[in-house]
Tab-separated table of C-alpha atoms in Angstrom:
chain	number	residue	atom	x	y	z
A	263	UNK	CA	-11.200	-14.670	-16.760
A	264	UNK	CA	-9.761	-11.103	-17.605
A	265	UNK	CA	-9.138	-7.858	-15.238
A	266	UNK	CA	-10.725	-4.964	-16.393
A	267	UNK	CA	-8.682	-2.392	-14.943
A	268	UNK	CA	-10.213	1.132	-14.377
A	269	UNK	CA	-8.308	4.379	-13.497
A	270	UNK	CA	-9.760	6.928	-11.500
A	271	UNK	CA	-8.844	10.152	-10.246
A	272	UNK	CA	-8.031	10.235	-6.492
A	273	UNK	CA	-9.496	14.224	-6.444
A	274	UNK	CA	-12.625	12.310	-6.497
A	275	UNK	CA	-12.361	11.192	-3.516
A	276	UNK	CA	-11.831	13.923	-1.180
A	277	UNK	CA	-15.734	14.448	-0.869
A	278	UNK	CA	-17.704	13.370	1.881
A	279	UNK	CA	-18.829	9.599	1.651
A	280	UNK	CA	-17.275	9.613	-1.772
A	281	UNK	CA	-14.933	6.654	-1.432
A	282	UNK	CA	-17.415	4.269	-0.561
A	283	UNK	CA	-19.939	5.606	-3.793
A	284	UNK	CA	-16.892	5.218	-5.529
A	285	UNK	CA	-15.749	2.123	-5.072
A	286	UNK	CA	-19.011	0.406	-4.691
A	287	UNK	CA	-18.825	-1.400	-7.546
A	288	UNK	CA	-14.784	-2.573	-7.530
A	289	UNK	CA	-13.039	-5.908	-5.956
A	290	UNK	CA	-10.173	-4.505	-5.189
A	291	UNK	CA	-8.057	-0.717	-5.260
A	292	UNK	CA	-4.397	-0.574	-6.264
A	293	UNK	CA	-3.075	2.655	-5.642
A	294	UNK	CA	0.256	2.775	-7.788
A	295	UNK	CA	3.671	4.741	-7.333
A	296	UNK	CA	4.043	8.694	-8.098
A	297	UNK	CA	5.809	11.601	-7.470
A	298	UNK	CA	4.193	14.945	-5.562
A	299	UNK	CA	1.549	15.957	-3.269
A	300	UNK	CA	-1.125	16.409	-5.639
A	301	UNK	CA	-4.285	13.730	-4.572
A	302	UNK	CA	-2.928	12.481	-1.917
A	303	UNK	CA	-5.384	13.264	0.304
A	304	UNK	CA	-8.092	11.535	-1.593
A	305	UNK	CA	-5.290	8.616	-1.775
A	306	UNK	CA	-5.507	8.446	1.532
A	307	UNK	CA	-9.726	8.447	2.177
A	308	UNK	CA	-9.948	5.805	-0.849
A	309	UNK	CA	-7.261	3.526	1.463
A	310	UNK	CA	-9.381	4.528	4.695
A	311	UNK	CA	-12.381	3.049	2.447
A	312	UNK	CA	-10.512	-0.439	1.666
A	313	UNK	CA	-9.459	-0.845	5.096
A	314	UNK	CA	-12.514	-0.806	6.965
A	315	UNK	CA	-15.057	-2.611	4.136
A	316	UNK	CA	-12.479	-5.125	3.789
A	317	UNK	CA	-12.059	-4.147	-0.261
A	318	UNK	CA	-8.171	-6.021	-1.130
A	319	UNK	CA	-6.043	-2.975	-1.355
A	320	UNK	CA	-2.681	-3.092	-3.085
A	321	UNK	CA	-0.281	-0.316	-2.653
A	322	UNK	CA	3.198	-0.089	-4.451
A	323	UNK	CA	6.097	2.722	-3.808
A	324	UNK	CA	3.731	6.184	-2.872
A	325	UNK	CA	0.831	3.432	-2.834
A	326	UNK	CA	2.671	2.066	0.676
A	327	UNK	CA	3.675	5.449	1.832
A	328	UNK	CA	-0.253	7.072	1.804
A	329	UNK	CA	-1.246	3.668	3.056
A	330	UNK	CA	1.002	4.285	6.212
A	331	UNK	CA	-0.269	7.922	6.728
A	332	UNK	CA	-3.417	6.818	6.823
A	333	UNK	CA	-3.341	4.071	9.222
A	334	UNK	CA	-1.071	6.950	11.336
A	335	UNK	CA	-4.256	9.311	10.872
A	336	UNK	CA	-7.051	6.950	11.418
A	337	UNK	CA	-6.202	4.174	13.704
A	338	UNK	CA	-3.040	5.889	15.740
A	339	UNK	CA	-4.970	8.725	16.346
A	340	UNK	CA	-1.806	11.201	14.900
A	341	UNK	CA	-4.398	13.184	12.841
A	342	UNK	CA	-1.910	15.624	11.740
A	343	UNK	CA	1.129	13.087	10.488
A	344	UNK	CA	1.835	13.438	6.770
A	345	UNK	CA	4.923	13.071	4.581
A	346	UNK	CA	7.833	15.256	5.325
A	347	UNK	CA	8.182	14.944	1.153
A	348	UNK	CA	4.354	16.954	1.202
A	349	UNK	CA	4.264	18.892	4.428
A	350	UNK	CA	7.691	19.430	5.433
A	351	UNK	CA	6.895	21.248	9.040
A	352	UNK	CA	4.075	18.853	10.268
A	353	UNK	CA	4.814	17.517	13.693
A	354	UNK	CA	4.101	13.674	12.838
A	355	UNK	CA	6.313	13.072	9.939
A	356	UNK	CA	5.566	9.175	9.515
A	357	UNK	CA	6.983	9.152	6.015
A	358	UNK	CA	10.594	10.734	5.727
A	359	UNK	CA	13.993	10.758	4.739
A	360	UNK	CA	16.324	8.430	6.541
A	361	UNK	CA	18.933	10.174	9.144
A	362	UNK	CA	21.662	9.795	7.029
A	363	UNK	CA	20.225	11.591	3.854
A	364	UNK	CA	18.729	14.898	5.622
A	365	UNK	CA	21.459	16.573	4.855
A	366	UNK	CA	22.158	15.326	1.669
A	367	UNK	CA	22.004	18.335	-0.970
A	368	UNK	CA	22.053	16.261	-4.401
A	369	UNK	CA	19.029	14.968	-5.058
A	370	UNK	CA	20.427	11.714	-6.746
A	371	UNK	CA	22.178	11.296	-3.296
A	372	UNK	CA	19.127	10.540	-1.690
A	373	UNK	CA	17.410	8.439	-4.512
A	374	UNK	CA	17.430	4.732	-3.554
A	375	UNK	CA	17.522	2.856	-6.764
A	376	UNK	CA	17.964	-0.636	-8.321
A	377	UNK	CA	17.135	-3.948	-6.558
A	378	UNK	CA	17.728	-4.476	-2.724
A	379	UNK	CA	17.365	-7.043	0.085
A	380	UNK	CA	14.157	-7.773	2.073
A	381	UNK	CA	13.030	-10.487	4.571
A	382	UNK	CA	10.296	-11.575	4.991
A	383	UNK	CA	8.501	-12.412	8.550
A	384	UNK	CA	7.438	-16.021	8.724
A	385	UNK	CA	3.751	-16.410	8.564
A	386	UNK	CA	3.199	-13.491	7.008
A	387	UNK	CA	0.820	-13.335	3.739
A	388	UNK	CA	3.453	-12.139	1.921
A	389	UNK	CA	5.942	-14.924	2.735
A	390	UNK	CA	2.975	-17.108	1.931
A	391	UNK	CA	2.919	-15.248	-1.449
A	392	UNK	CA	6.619	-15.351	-2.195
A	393	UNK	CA	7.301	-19.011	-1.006
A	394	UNK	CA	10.585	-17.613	0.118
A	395	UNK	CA	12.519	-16.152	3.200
A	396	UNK	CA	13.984	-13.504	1.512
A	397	UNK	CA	13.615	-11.826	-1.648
A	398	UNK	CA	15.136	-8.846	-4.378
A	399	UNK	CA	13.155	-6.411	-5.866
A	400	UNK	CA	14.093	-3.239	-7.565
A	401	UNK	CA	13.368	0.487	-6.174
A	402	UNK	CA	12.829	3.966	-7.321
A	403	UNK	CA	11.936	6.499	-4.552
A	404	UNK	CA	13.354	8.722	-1.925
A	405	UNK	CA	11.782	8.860	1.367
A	406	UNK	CA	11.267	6.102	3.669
A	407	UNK	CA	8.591	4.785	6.789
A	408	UNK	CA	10.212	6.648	9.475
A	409	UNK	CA	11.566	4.274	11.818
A	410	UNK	CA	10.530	6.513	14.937
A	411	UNK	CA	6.444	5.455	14.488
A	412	UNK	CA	7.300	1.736	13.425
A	413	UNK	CA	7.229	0.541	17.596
A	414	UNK	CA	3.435	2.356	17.395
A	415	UNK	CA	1.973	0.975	13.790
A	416	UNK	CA	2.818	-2.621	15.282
A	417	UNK	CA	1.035	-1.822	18.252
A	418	UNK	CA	-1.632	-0.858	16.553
A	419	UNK	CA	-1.894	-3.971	14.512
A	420	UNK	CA	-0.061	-2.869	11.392
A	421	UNK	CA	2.580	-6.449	10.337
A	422	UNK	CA	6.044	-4.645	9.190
A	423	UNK	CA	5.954	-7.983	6.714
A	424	UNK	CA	9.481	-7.282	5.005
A	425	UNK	CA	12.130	-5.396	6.282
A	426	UNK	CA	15.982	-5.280	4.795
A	427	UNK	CA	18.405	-7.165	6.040
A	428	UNK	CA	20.049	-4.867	8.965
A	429	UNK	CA	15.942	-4.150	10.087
A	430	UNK	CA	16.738	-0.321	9.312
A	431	UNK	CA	14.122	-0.044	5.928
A	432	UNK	CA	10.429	-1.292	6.305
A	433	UNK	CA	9.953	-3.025	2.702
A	434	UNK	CA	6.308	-4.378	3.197
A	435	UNK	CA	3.550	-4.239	5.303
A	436	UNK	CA	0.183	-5.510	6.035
A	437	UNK	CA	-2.763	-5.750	8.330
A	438	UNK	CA	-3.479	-8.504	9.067
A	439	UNK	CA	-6.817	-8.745	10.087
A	440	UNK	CA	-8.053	-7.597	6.640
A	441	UNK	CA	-8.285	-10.167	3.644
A	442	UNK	CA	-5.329	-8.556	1.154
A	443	UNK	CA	-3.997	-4.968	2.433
A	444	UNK	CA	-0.687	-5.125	1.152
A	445	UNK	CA	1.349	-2.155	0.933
A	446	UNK	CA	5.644	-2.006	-0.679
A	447	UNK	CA	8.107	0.022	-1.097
A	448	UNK	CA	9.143	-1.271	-4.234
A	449	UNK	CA	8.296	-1.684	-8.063
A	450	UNK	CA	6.982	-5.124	-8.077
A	451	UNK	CA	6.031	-4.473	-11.884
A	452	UNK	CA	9.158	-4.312	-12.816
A	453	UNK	CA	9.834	-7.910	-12.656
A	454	UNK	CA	6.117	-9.310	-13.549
A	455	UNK	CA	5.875	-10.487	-16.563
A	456	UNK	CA	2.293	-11.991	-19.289
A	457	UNK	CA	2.611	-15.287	-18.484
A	458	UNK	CA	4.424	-15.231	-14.699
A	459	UNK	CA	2.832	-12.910	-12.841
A	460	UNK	CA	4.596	-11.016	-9.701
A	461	UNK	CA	3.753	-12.921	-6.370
A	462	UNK	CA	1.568	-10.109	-5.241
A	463	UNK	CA	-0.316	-8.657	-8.276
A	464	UNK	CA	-1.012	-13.157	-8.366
A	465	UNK	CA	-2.331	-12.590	-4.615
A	466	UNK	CA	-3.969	-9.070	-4.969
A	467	UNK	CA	-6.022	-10.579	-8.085
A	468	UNK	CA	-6.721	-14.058	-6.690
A	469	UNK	CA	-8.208	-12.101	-3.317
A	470	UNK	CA	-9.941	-9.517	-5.857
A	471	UNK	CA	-11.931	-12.334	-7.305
A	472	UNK	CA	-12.767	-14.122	-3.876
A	473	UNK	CA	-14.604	-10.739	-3.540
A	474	UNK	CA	-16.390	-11.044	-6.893
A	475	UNK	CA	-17.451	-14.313	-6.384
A	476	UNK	CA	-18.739	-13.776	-2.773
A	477	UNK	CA	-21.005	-10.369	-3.818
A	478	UNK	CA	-21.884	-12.919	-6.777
A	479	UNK	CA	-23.274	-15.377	-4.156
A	480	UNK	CA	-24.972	-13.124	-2.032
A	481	UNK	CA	-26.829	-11.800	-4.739
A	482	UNK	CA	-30.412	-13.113	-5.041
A	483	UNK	CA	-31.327	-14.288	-8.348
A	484	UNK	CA	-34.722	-12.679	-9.990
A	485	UNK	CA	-36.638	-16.166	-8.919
A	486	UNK	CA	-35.480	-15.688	-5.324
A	487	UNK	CA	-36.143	-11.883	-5.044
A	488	UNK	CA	-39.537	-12.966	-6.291
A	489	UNK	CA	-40.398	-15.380	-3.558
């Protein structure tokens, strides 16, 4: 069985009842890693889409960070939080620089880059995923889940899955009420490979085909839409 992989643009989405047209017809949304403000918005309604139909949603680096405004827009009721990287002067800054780096004036200062740390709650999908307690994987980005909303996303529901070591840096997260919505901080594709597979592109894809298989089922066949 292959994976047809199909990229769209997330302007699309930024319509009215456009998400669910959209995705319709697809077992699962990954929204990838990038740099700047353009589509985020429609990043964020295609994520609002996955959450509440239940669609497995994968989000890696950027992926993780719209994922986290939106559940800050749509379930915590902050309708205005954004990413101080976007919108530097909105009041609910979810996504941000950490303390120590506001005031940081080279930019490669405030890069974190290479592999780090993370561990992994026990009993989480991820740690189901992984096999393991505690894992390395490599980074590229800036700006971080602001600790200062983290007390209010788990209240909310939201599983901070994988955090680094000292509990400072949210490295995963999840909801667990929904099939696969998976959202980190890293680059898990750096270290997946043909023939082994990254622990959660395995999981994203094994939960993408549940979904096939289930619309698949529900489906009547012509001789039972005829009876």
């Amino acid at each position: 069985m292959g994976v047809d992989i199909h990229w769209l643009s997330s302007d699309d989405f930024t319509a009215p009842d456009r998400a669910a047209e959209i995705l319709s017809s697809y077992h699962g949304l990954l929204v990838p890693g990038g740099f700047g403000v353009r589509g985020v918005d429609g990043m964020v309604e295609a994520i609002r889409h996955a959450r509440v139909s239940g669609l497995p949603f994968f989000g890696i680096c950027l992926g993780m960070q719209t994922a986290i405004i939106e559940f800050a827009r749509n379930v915590c009721g902050l309708e205005d939080s954004h990413s101080s990287e976007f919108a530097p002067e909105c009041d609910n800054a979810v996504i941000s620089l950490m303390e120590s780096q506001q005031h940081v004036t080279d930019m490669g200062g405030t890069m974190r880059l290479g592999a780090y740390p993370a561990r992994l709650t026990r009993g989480s999908r991820v740690a189901e995923a992984y096999g393991v307690a505690e894992i390395s994987e490599r980074h590229r980005h800036r700006y971080e889940v602001s600790n200062k909303y983290r007390d209010l996303f788990v209240e909310n529901g939201l599983r901070l899955s994988g955090v680094s070591p000292d509990g400072q840096l949210v490295e995963i997260i999840e909801y667990p009420p929904h099939p696969w919505f998976i959202g980190c901080q890293f680059h898990p594709e750096l270290k997946s490979r043909p023939m082994r597979a990254h622990p959660l592109f395995a999981g994203f894809i094994s939960s993408a085909v549940k979904v096939k298989r289930q619309r698949r089922e529900a489906t009547p066949t012509f001789a039972e839409a005829g009876d």
